[in-house]
CSV table of C-alpha atoms in Angstrom, one decimal:
chain,number,residue,atom,x,y,z
A,1,MET,CA,-17.8,46.5,57.5
A,2,LYS,CA,-18.0,43.3,59.8
A,3,PRO,CA,-21.7,43.0,60.9
A,4,LEU,CA,-23.1,42.2,64.2
A,5,SER,CA,-23.7,38.5,62.7
A,6,VAL,CA,-20.9,37.7,61.7
A,7,MET,CA,-15.9,35.9,63.0
A,8,LEU,CA,-12.2,32.0,64.8
A,9,SER,CA,-12.0,28.3,64.2
A,10,MET,CA,-14.8,26.4,63.0
A,11,LEU,CA,-15.2,23.5,60.8
A,12,ALA,CA,-15.7,25.3,57.8
A,13,ILE,CA,-14.4,26.5,54.5
A,14,GLY,CA,-12.1,29.0,55.1
A,15,ILE,CA,-10.5,31.7,51.8
A,16,THR,CA,-6.1,31.5,51.8
A,17,SER,CA,-3.9,32.5,49.0
A,18,SER,CA,-3.2,29.4,47.6
A,19,ALA,CA,0.5,30.4,47.0
A,20,VAL,CA,0.9,31.1,50.7
A,21,MET,CA,-0.9,28.2,51.8
A,22,ALA,CA,1.5,26.5,49.7
A,23,GLU,CA,3.8,27.9,51.5
A,24,GLY,CA,3.0,26.4,54.6
A,25,VAL,CA,1.8,28.4,58.2
A,26,ASN,CA,4.1,28.3,59.8
A,27,LEU,CA,6.8,30.2,59.2
A,28,PRO,CA,8.3,33.9,60.0
A,29,ASN,CA,7.1,37.0,58.6
A,30,ALA,CA,9.6,37.3,55.8
A,31,SER,CA,7.8,34.2,54.6
A,32,LEU,CA,4.6,35.2,54.9
A,33,PRO,CA,4.6,38.1,51.9
A,34,ASN,CA,1.1,40.7,52.2
A,35,ALA,CA,-0.8,40.0,49.3
A,36,SER,CA,-1.0,42.4,46.6
A,37,LEU,CA,-3.7,45.1,47.3
A,38,PRO,CA,-6.6,45.1,45.1
A,39,ASN,CA,-7.7,49.4,43.5
A,40,VAL,CA,-4.1,50.2,44.2
A,41,SER,CA,-2.4,51.7,41.0
A,42,PRO,CA,0.2,54.1,40.6
A,43,ALA,CA,-1.4,56.3,38.6
A,44,ASN,CA,-3.8,57.0,41.8
A,45,SER,CA,-2.3,60.0,44.2
A,46,GLU,CA,-0.4,58.8,48.0
A,47,LEU,CA,-3.7,59.8,50.0
A,48,VAL,CA,-6.2,57.8,47.7
A,49,ASN,CA,-3.6,54.6,47.7
A,50,ARG,CA,-3.7,54.7,51.0
A,51,GLY,CA,-7.7,55.1,51.5
A,52,ALA,CA,-7.5,51.6,49.4
A,53,TYR,CA,-5.6,49.8,52.7
A,54,ILE,CA,-8.2,51.7,55.1
A,55,ALA,CA,-10.7,50.5,53.1
A,56,ARG,CA,-9.0,46.9,53.2
A,57,ALA,CA,-8.3,47.8,56.9
A,58,ALA,CA,-12.1,48.2,57.9
A,59,ASP,CA,-13.4,45.2,56.0
A,60,CYS,CA,-15.7,47.5,54.9
A,61,MET,CA,-16.3,44.5,51.4
A,62,ALA,CA,-17.8,42.2,54.1
A,63,CYS,CA,-20.8,43.9,53.6
A,64,HIS,CA,-20.5,45.7,50.7
A,65,GLY,CA,-18.9,43.8,48.7
A,66,GLU,CA,-15.7,44.4,46.6
A,67,ASP,CA,-17.9,46.8,44.2
A,68,TYR,CA,-19.4,49.0,47.4
A,69,THR,CA,-22.7,47.9,45.9
A,70,GLY,CA,-24.0,46.5,49.4
A,71,GLY,CA,-27.6,44.8,49.3
A,72,THR,CA,-26.1,42.0,52.1
A,73,ALA,CA,-28.4,40.5,54.7
A,74,ILE,CA,-26.9,41.4,58.0
A,75,GLU,CA,-28.7,39.2,60.5
A,76,THR,CA,-30.2,40.6,63.4
A,77,PRO,CA,-32.2,40.1,66.7
A,78,MET,CA,-34.2,42.9,65.7
A,79,GLY,CA,-34.4,41.8,61.8
A,80,GLU,CA,-32.1,41.7,59.1
A,81,ILE,CA,-30.6,44.8,57.9
A,82,TYR,CA,-29.6,45.4,54.2
A,83,SER,CA,-26.1,46.6,53.7
A,84,THR,CA,-26.4,49.7,51.3
A,85,ASN,CA,-24.8,50.9,47.9
A,86,ILE,CA,-21.2,53.5,49.4
A,87,THR,CA,-19.9,53.8,45.6
A,88,PRO,CA,-20.0,57.0,44.5
A,89,SER,CA,-23.3,56.6,43.1
A,90,LYS,CA,-25.5,60.2,43.2
A,91,ARG,CA,-28.7,58.3,43.1
A,92,TYR,CA,-28.1,55.6,44.7
A,93,GLY,CA,-24.8,55.5,46.4
A,94,ILE,CA,-22.8,58.3,48.3
A,95,GLY,CA,-22.2,60.3,45.5
A,96,ASP,CA,-23.2,63.6,47.3
A,97,TYR,CA,-21.2,62.6,50.6
A,98,THR,CA,-18.8,65.7,52.2
A,99,GLU,CA,-16.4,64.3,53.3
A,100,ALA,CA,-17.6,66.0,56.7
A,101,ASP,CA,-20.8,63.1,55.8
A,102,LEU,CA,-18.6,60.5,55.8
A,103,LYS,CA,-17.6,61.5,59.1
A,104,ASN,CA,-20.4,61.7,60.5
A,105,ALA,CA,-21.5,58.3,59.2
A,106,LEU,CA,-18.5,56.6,60.5
A,107,GLN,CA,-17.8,58.1,64.5
A,108,LYS,CA,-21.3,59.4,65.2
A,109,GLY,CA,-23.9,57.0,63.0
A,110,ARG,CA,-25.5,59.6,60.8
A,111,ALA,CA,-26.4,59.8,57.1
A,112,PRO,CA,-27.7,63.5,56.0
A,113,ASP,CA,-30.9,62.6,56.0
A,114,HIS,CA,-31.0,59.6,58.5
A,115,MET,CA,-29.7,58.0,61.3
A,116,LEU,CA,-27.3,54.9,60.6
A,117,TYR,CA,-28.5,50.9,62.8
A,118,PRO,CA,-25.3,50.1,64.4
A,119,ALA,CA,-25.0,46.7,61.7
A,120,MET,CA,-22.9,49.5,60.4
A,121,PRO,CA,-20.1,49.4,63.1
A,122,TYR,CA,-19.8,52.9,63.4
A,123,PRO,CA,-19.6,52.5,68.0
A,124,SER,CA,-16.0,50.9,66.8
A,125,TYR,CA,-15.3,53.6,63.6
A,126,SER,CA,-16.2,56.2,66.1
A,127,GLY,CA,-12.4,55.9,67.1
A,128,MET,CA,-11.0,56.1,63.4
A,129,LYS,CA,-8.3,59.3,62.8
A,130,GLU,CA,-9.2,61.9,61.1
A,131,GLU,CA,-6.6,60.8,58.4
A,132,ASP,CA,-7.6,57.7,57.8
A,133,ILE,CA,-11.6,59.0,57.2
A,134,SER,CA,-9.5,61.8,55.1
A,135,ALA,CA,-8.2,58.7,53.0
A,136,LEU,CA,-11.2,56.8,52.9
A,137,PHE,CA,-13.2,59.8,51.4
A,138,ALA,CA,-10.6,60.3,48.5
A,139,TYR,CA,-10.3,56.4,48.0
A,140,LEU,CA,-14.7,56.0,47.5
A,141,GLN,CA,-14.6,58.7,45.0
A,142,THR,CA,-12.5,56.8,42.4
A,143,VAL,CA,-14.4,53.4,42.9
A,144,PRO,CA,-16.8,53.0,40.0
A,145,ALA,CA,-20.3,54.7,40.7
A,146,VAL,CA,-23.1,52.0,40.1
A,147,ASP,CA,-26.4,53.5,39.4
A,148,GLU,CA,-28.4,50.8,41.2
A,149,ALA,CA,-30.1,50.1,44.2
A,150,PRO,CA,-29.6,46.9,46.7
A,151,GLU,CA,-32.6,44.9,45.4
A,152,GLU,CA,-33.4,44.7,49.3
A,153,LYS,CA,-34.1,47.4,51.7
A,154,THR,CA,-34.1,47.1,55.4
A,155,ASP,CA,-37.6,47.4,56.8
A,156,LEU,CA,-37.4,46.5,60.5
A,157,PRO,CA,-40.6,46.3,62.6
A,158,PHE,CA,-41.6,48.6,65.2
A,159,PRO,CA,-40.4,50.3,67.2
A,160,PHE,CA,-36.8,49.6,65.8
A,161,ASN,CA,-37.8,51.2,62.3
A,162,ILE,CA,-37.7,54.8,64.4
A,163,ARG,CA,-34.3,55.4,63.2
A,164,SER,CA,-34.0,58.0,65.6
A,165,LEU,CA,-34.2,56.2,68.5
A,166,MET,CA,-30.6,55.1,67.8
A,167,LEU,CA,-29.8,58.5,68.8
A,168,GLY,CA,-30.8,57.2,73.0
A,169,TRP,CA,-29.0,54.1,71.6
A,170,ASN,CA,-25.4,56.0,70.6
A,171,PHE,CA,-25.8,57.6,74.2
A,172,LEU,CA,-25.4,54.3,76.2
A,173,ASN,CA,-22.8,52.8,73.9
A,174,VAL,CA,-20.8,54.8,71.6
A,175,PRO,CA,-17.6,54.3,71.7
A,176,SER,CA,-17.6,50.6,72.1
A,177,THR,CA,-14.4,50.8,73.7
A,178,GLU,CA,-12.2,52.7,76.0
A,179,LYS,CA,-8.1,53.0,75.7
A,180,ARG,CA,-6.4,51.4,78.0
A,181,ASP,CA,-3.3,52.4,79.8
A,182,GLY,CA,0.3,51.0,79.8
A,183,LEU,CA,0.3,49.7,76.7
A,184,ASN,CA,4.1,50.1,74.3
A,185,GLU,CA,3.6,52.4,70.9
A,186,THR,CA,3.0,48.8,68.9
A,187,GLN,CA,0.6,47.6,71.0
A,188,LYS,CA,-1.3,51.6,70.8
A,189,ARG,CA,-1.1,50.4,66.6
A,190,GLY,CA,-2.7,46.9,68.0
A,191,GLU,CA,-5.5,48.3,70.0
A,192,TYR,CA,-6.8,51.1,67.2
A,193,LEU,CA,-6.5,48.0,64.5
A,194,VAL,CA,-8.6,45.3,66.4
A,195,ASN,CA,-11.1,48.4,68.6
A,196,ASN,CA,-11.7,50.3,65.6
A,197,LEU,CA,-10.4,49.8,61.6
A,198,GLU,CA,-11.2,45.6,62.5
A,199,HIS,CA,-13.8,46.3,65.1
A,200,CYS,CA,-13.0,42.8,66.1
A,201,GLY,CA,-15.6,43.3,69.4
A,202,THR,CA,-18.4,43.5,67.1
A,203,CYS,CA,-18.8,39.7,66.5
A,204,HIS,CA,-16.4,38.8,69.4
A,205,THR,CA,-17.2,40.6,72.5
A,206,PRO,CA,-21.1,39.3,74.1
A,207,ARG,CA,-23.9,41.9,74.0
A,208,ASN,CA,-25.8,43.4,77.4
A,209,SER,CA,-29.4,44.0,77.8
A,210,THR,CA,-29.6,47.1,75.1
A,211,MET,CA,-27.7,45.1,72.3
A,212,GLY,CA,-24.6,46.8,73.1
A,213,PHE,CA,-20.5,45.5,73.9
A,214,ASP,CA,-20.7,44.0,77.4
A,215,LYS,CA,-17.5,45.3,78.0
A,216,SER,CA,-16.6,43.1,81.0
A,217,MET,CA,-16.5,40.3,78.8
A,218,TYR,CA,-14.3,42.1,76.0
A,219,LEU,CA,-13.5,39.5,73.2
A,220,SER,CA,-14.7,36.7,75.5
A,221,GLY,CA,-16.5,35.4,72.6
A,222,ALA,CA,-20.5,35.9,71.7
A,223,GLN,CA,-22.7,33.8,69.6
A,224,LEU,CA,-24.0,34.6,66.4
A,225,GLY,CA,-27.3,33.1,65.0
A,226,ASN,CA,-25.5,29.7,64.0
A,227,TRP,CA,-22.5,30.6,64.4
A,228,HIS,CA,-20.0,31.0,66.9
A,229,ALA,CA,-17.2,34.0,67.4
A,230,PRO,CA,-15.3,32.2,69.8
A,231,ASN,CA,-12.9,33.9,72.6
A,232,ILE,CA,-9.9,35.8,71.5
A,233,THR,CA,-8.2,36.8,74.7
A,234,PRO,CA,-5.2,35.2,75.8
A,235,ASP,CA,-6.7,32.8,78.7
A,236,GLU,CA,-4.7,29.5,78.2
A,237,SER,CA,-8.2,27.3,78.3
A,238,SER,CA,-10.8,29.3,76.7
A,239,GLY,CA,-9.0,31.7,74.5
A,240,ILE,CA,-6.1,32.1,72.5
A,241,GLY,CA,-3.5,32.3,75.3
A,242,SER,CA,-1.3,29.1,73.6
A,243,TRP,CA,-1.2,31.3,70.1
A,244,SER,CA,2.2,32.8,69.9
A,245,GLU,CA,2.3,36.2,68.4
A,246,GLN,CA,3.6,34.9,65.7
A,247,ASP,CA,0.2,31.9,65.2
A,248,ILE,CA,-2.2,35.4,65.1
A,249,VAL,CA,0.3,36.8,62.5
A,250,THR,CA,-0.3,32.9,60.8
A,251,TYR,CA,-4.0,32.9,61.3
A,252,LEU,CA,-4.7,36.1,60.5
A,253,ARG,CA,-2.6,36.5,56.9
A,254,THR,CA,-3.1,32.6,56.1
A,255,GLY,CA,-6.3,31.8,57.4
A,256,GLU,CA,-4.9,28.7,58.8
A,257,LEU,CA,-2.8,27.6,61.5
A,258,ASP,CA,-2.0,23.9,61.2
A,259,GLN,CA,-3.4,21.3,63.5
A,260,ARG,CA,-5.1,24.2,65.5
A,261,ALA,CA,-7.7,26.4,63.6
A,262,TYR,CA,-9.1,27.3,59.7
A,263,ALA,CA,-10.5,30.1,58.9
A,264,GLY,CA,-14.1,30.1,58.3
A,265,GLY,CA,-17.9,31.6,57.8
A,266,PRO,CA,-17.7,35.1,59.1
A,267,MET,CA,-13.6,34.9,60.0
A,268,GLY,CA,-13.3,33.3,56.5
A,269,GLU,CA,-14.3,36.2,55.0
A,270,ALA,CA,-12.5,38.5,57.4
A,271,VAL,CA,-9.1,36.5,56.2
A,272,ALA,CA,-10.9,36.8,52.6
A,273,HIS,CA,-11.7,40.7,52.4
A,274,SER,CA,-9.2,42.3,54.7
A,275,THR,CA,-6.7,40.5,57.6
A,276,ARG,CA,-4.2,39.1,54.3
A,277,TYR,CA,-3.9,42.8,52.8
A,278,LEU,CA,-2.3,44.1,55.8
A,279,LYS,CA,1.3,45.0,56.4
A,280,ASN,CA,3.1,42.5,58.4
A,281,GLU,CA,3.2,45.2,60.6
A,282,ASP,CA,0.0,45.6,61.7
A,283,LEU,CA,-0.7,41.9,61.8
A,284,SER,CA,2.6,41.9,64.3
A,285,ALA,CA,0.7,44.8,65.9
A,286,ILE,CA,-3.0,43.0,66.1
A,287,ALA,CA,-1.0,39.7,67.6
A,288,SER,CA,0.8,42.3,69.9
A,289,TYR,CA,-2.5,43.5,71.6
A,290,LEU,CA,-4.3,40.7,71.8
A,291,LYS,CA,-1.6,39.0,73.4
A,292,ALA,CA,-2.0,42.2,76.2
A,293,VAL,CA,-6.0,42.7,76.6
A,294,PRO,CA,-6.9,40.7,79.8
A,295,ALA,CA,-7.7,37.3,79.5
A,296,VAL,CA,-11.6,36.2,80.4
A,297,GLN,CA,-11.8,32.4,81.5
A,298,THR,CA,-15.3,31.0,79.6
A,299,GLU,CA,-17.5,27.7,80.2
A,300,ASP,CA,-16.8,26.2,76.6
A,301,LYS,CA,-13.0,25.9,77.6
A,302,VAL,CA,-11.1,23.7,75.3
A,303,SER,CA,-8.8,20.7,75.8
A,304,ALA,CA,-5.2,20.9,74.6
A,305,VAL,CA,-4.4,18.9,71.4
A,306,ASP,CA,-2.7,15.3,71.8
A,307,VAL,CA,-0.3,15.4,68.8
A,308,SER,CA,-0.1,11.4,69.5
A,309,ARG,CA,-3.8,10.9,69.2
A,310,LEU,CA,-4.5,12.3,65.6
A,311,PRO,CA,-4.4,11.1,62.8
A,312,THR,CA,-1.5,11.1,59.7
A,313,PRO,CA,-1.9,11.2,56.1
A,314,ILE,CA,-1.4,7.7,54.2
A,315,ASN,CA,0.7,9.3,52.4
A,316,GLU,CA,2.5,12.5,52.3
A,317,SER,CA,1.1,13.5,48.4
A,318,ILE,CA,-2.6,12.2,49.6
A,319,THR,CA,-3.9,15.9,50.2
A,320,HIS,CA,-2.8,16.6,47.0
A,321,ASP,CA,-3.8,13.8,44.4
A,322,LEU,CA,-7.3,14.1,44.1
A,323,LEU,CA,-7.3,10.6,42.5
A,324,SER,CA,-6.3,9.1,44.8
A,325,GLN,CA,-8.1,10.4,47.3
A,326,LYS,CA,-11.2,8.8,45.6
A,327,GLU,CA,-9.4,6.0,45.6
A,328,TYR,CA,-8.9,5.5,49.6
A,329,LEU,CA,-12.3,6.9,50.2
A,330,LYS,CA,-13.6,4.1,48.1
A,331,GLN,CA,-11.7,1.8,49.8
A,332,ALA,CA,-12.3,2.9,53.1
A,333,LYS,CA,-16.4,3.2,52.7
A,334,ALA,CA,-16.1,-1.1,51.3
A,335,ALA,CA,-14.1,-1.8,54.8
A,336,VAL,CA,-16.8,-0.1,56.8
A,337,GLY,CA,-19.9,-1.3,54.5
A,338,ASN,CA,-21.2,1.0,52.5
A,339,GLY,CA,-24.9,2.5,54.3
A,340,SER,CA,-23.6,1.7,57.5
A,341,ASN,CA,-25.3,4.0,60.6
A,342,ALA,CA,-21.5,3.7,62.1
A,343,PRO,CA,-20.4,7.0,63.0
A,344,GLU,CA,-17.1,5.9,60.7
A,345,SER,CA,-19.9,5.1,57.8
A,346,LEU,CA,-21.6,8.5,58.4
A,347,TYR,CA,-18.5,10.4,58.5
A,348,LEU,CA,-17.1,8.9,54.8
A,349,ALA,CA,-20.7,9.0,53.8
A,350,ALA,CA,-21.4,13.2,54.3
A,351,CYS,CA,-18.0,14.4,54.9
A,352,GLY,CA,-15.0,12.4,53.4
A,353,SER,CA,-15.1,13.3,49.7
A,354,CYS,CA,-14.2,17.2,51.3
A,355,HIS,CA,-12.5,16.9,54.1
A,356,GLY,CA,-10.3,13.4,53.5
A,357,VAL,CA,-10.6,10.2,54.9
A,358,ASN,CA,-8.4,10.9,57.3
A,359,GLY,CA,-9.2,14.8,58.1
A,360,TYR,CA,-6.6,16.5,55.8
A,361,GLY,CA,-8.9,18.0,53.3
A,362,GLN,CA,-8.0,19.2,49.7
A,363,PRO,CA,-5.6,22.2,49.8
A,364,ASP,CA,-5.9,23.0,46.6
A,365,ALA,CA,-9.3,22.6,45.8
A,366,ARG,CA,-9.4,24.9,49.2
A,367,TYR,CA,-11.7,22.3,51.3
A,368,ALA,CA,-10.3,22.1,54.9
A,369,PRO,CA,-8.8,20.1,57.2
A,370,ILE,CA,-10.3,19.6,59.9
A,371,VAL,CA,-7.3,17.5,62.1
A,372,GLY,CA,-6.9,18.8,65.6
A,373,LEU,CA,-9.1,22.0,65.0
A,374,SER,CA,-10.0,23.8,68.0
A,375,SER,CA,-13.9,23.9,67.2
A,376,ILE,CA,-13.7,20.8,67.6
A,377,ARG,CA,-11.9,20.4,70.8
A,378,ARG,CA,-14.6,22.5,73.0
A,379,ASP,CA,-15.9,21.5,75.8
A,380,GLN,CA,-19.2,22.3,74.2
A,381,PRO,CA,-20.1,20.2,71.2
A,382,ASP,CA,-22.7,23.5,69.9
A,383,ALA,CA,-20.2,25.0,67.3
A,384,LEU,CA,-19.5,21.6,65.5
A,385,VAL,CA,-23.0,20.5,65.4
A,386,ASN,CA,-24.0,23.6,64.0
A,387,MET,CA,-21.5,23.1,61.1
A,388,ILE,CA,-22.9,19.6,60.4
A,389,LEU,CA,-27.0,21.4,60.4
A,390,HIS,CA,-26.3,24.1,58.8
A,391,GLY,CA,-23.1,24.3,56.9
A,392,VAL,CA,-21.5,27.3,55.7
A,393,GLU,CA,-21.1,29.8,53.0
A,394,GLY,CA,-18.3,30.3,51.0
A,395,ALA,CA,-16.0,33.8,51.6
A,396,THR,CA,-15.8,34.2,48.3
A,397,ASN,CA,-17.9,33.5,45.6
A,398,THR,CA,-15.4,31.2,44.4
A,399,SER,CA,-15.0,29.5,47.8
A,400,PRO,CA,-16.4,26.2,48.3
A,401,ILE,CA,-19.6,25.7,49.8
A,402,MET,CA,-20.0,23.4,53.3
A,403,PRO,CA,-23.4,21.9,52.8
A,404,GLY,CA,-25.4,21.3,55.7
A,405,PHE,CA,-26.7,18.0,57.1
A,406,SER,CA,-30.2,18.6,58.7
A,407,ASP,CA,-32.8,17.3,56.0
A,408,GLU,CA,-30.5,14.5,55.3
A,409,LEU,CA,-29.4,13.2,58.9
A,410,ASN,CA,-30.9,12.9,61.9
A,411,SER,CA,-30.1,14.1,65.4
A,412,GLU,CA,-28.6,10.3,65.9
A,413,GLN,CA,-26.4,10.8,62.8
A,414,ILE,CA,-25.5,14.0,63.5
A,415,ALA,CA,-24.6,13.4,66.9
A,416,GLY,CA,-22.2,10.2,66.0
A,417,ILE,CA,-20.5,12.4,63.0
A,418,ALA,CA,-19.8,15.0,65.8
A,419,ASN,CA,-18.5,12.2,68.1
A,420,TYR,CA,-16.4,10.5,65.6
A,421,VAL,CA,-15.0,13.4,64.3
A,422,ARG,CA,-13.6,15.1,68.0
A,423,VAL,CA,-12.4,11.3,68.8
A,424,ASN,CA,-10.8,10.5,65.8
A,425,PHE,CA,-9.5,14.3,64.5
A,426,GLY,CA,-10.1,16.0,67.7
A,427,GLY,CA,-8.2,13.6,69.5
A,428,LEU,CA,-10.0,13.6,72.3
A,429,ALA,CA,-10.4,10.5,74.6
A,430,SER,CA,-14.2,10.4,74.3
A,431,SER,CA,-17.0,12.1,73.4
A,432,ASP,CA,-20.4,11.9,74.3
A,433,VAL,CA,-22.4,14.0,72.3
A,434,SER,CA,-26.0,12.5,72.4
A,435,ALA,CA,-29.1,12.7,70.2
A,436,ASP,CA,-31.0,15.0,72.6
A,437,ASP,CA,-27.6,17.4,71.8
A,438,VAL,CA,-28.5,18.1,68.5
A,439,ASP,CA,-32.3,18.4,69.1
A,440,ARG,CA,-31.6,21.1,71.3
A,441,ILE,CA,-29.1,22.9,69.5
A,442,ALA,CA,-30.8,22.8,66.1
A,443,ASN,CA,-34.2,24.3,68.0
A,444,THR,CA,-31.9,27.1,70.2
A,445,GLY,CA,-33.0,30.4,69.3
A,446,VAL,CA,-31.7,34.0,69.2
A,447,ASP,CA,-31.2,34.9,72.3
A,448,LYS,CA,-32.8,38.2,72.6
A,449,PRO,CA,-32.4,40.6,75.3
A,450,PHE,CA,-35.6,41.2,76.9
A,451,LEU,CA,-35.6,44.7,76.1
A,452,ILE,CA,-35.4,43.5,72.4
A,453,LYS,CA,-37.7,40.9,72.4
A,454,TYR,CA,-40.6,43.0,74.1
A,455,ALA,CA,-39.6,46.2,72.5
A,456,GLY,CA,-42.7,46.5,70.5
A,457,LEU,CA,-44.9,46.1,73.1
A,458,LEU,CA,-43.1,47.7,76.0
A,459,ALA,CA,-42.8,50.7,72.7
A,460,ILE,CA,-47.2,50.8,73.4
A,461,ILE,CA,-47.5,50.4,76.5
A,462,GLY,CA,-45.0,53.7,76.8
A,463,ILE,CA,-47.0,55.5,74.5
A,464,ILE,CA,-50.4,54.6,76.4
A,465,VAL,CA,-48.7,56.2,79.4
A,466,ALA,CA,-47.4,59.5,77.6
A,467,ILE,CA,-51.0,59.8,76.9
A,468,ALA,CA,-52.1,59.3,79.7
A,469,ILE,CA,-50.2,61.5,81.4
A,470,ILE,CA,-50.7,64.5,79.0
A,471,VAL,CA,-54.8,63.9,79.6
A,472,PHE,CA,-53.9,64.1,82.9
A,473,ILE,CA,-52.3,67.1,82.9
A,474,ILE,CA,-54.5,69.1,80.2
A,475,ARG,CA,-57.4,68.4,82.6
A,476,ALA,CA,-55.4,69.5,85.6
A,477,ILE,CA,-55.1,72.6,83.8
A,478,LEU,CA,-58.5,73.2,82.6
A,479,ARG,CA,-59.5,72.5,86.3
A,480,SER,CA,-56.7,75.0,87.4
A,481,ARG,CA,-58.3,77.4,85.0
A,482,ARG,CA,-62.1,76.7,86.2
A,483,ARG,CA,-61.4,77.8,89.8
A,484,ALA,CA,-59.5,80.6,88.6
């Protein structure tokens, strides 16, 4: 289940199936086989196996883990919310849940004894079909019970620790999306997957003053801490309007679109845990729907890729030949001067061993190619600079981790690397990221809405006003009785 902080193209480490990646990324559906779905067995009932697929489509593992024991920290403007154990453990999990309890949790955000926070995306799951909930319930009863609680427990500051406040929030913000008219059957299936099961809007839609979806900017991109979930509407200049439906299918299946996009961070998790397991017809439905949603143009436009300006590999096999890469990197460093503060030297020293001298990465080791990525062709360099500053966690325990360089490089050096990457691997004619830009990006905090930022003070004022009103009413009653 995707968190509030967490989802397309970034300079980051993605997760893909090695077999699929070896076949390439621009192949027809027939060449992109469905990944083998874990936890599906002929010994299970058809309902249970369908539930295993629903769990993947709903991306439950991204927050609750492959073993469903939870403990993932979900960063929100209100504080960290930790995912819970959803194994059939009766003491620590949901072993005592009935199907009705699960339905209430998914559709209304109500556990049997408390309200849930919308870090569990029930505003999107509110549209889940009854048969899918039944299948998911049947499946969750079959996973191994783990009788232990996550190490951390959600403890938000006042007034957010009052879970009953979610009743008012739910009234304003659930459901998070509305069904559109004029869709064909394929697009209706895609709408259900995008809006409900995959809950793409949780990351890709900006929030309003109450932290609900800003529906007028649906899927137009949002900043999530240090991560930017980009515009995935079909706008040509700032979204994915230049992508074909097959491009979308390929990206969701493999996590990569040659010289355009590579899934990393939260989107890498979505591919790793969810979309790569979906049936081709479901991926095609998602693609068809995303091409049909209203296009929203944002200020952060993406320059069209100029293939003629992109570098070419030194030879066809070097990206798979680590020894040749090591020797070529050594020669490149010697040519520009080791220890130099020149942008090329800085790139080779900090980035070249993973992403390669020419930016084509190491596919066999899952180090991302960065040539042509839309994240480095954006008008605003914030996404790229954040990646250099803070790095990116791998999508799984076996994925490489991109380290952050905020403690090793100064702002001028990071700006130099950003400019070098944007021009040499993004194909831009020029780039003018400055040290001041890096400082601005590094010091930009989470933009909390007014109601969230001052919620504690407003709550205290509200309590004082309520007490004053009660005192006034009591005094008025006492006076009227005395007169009588």
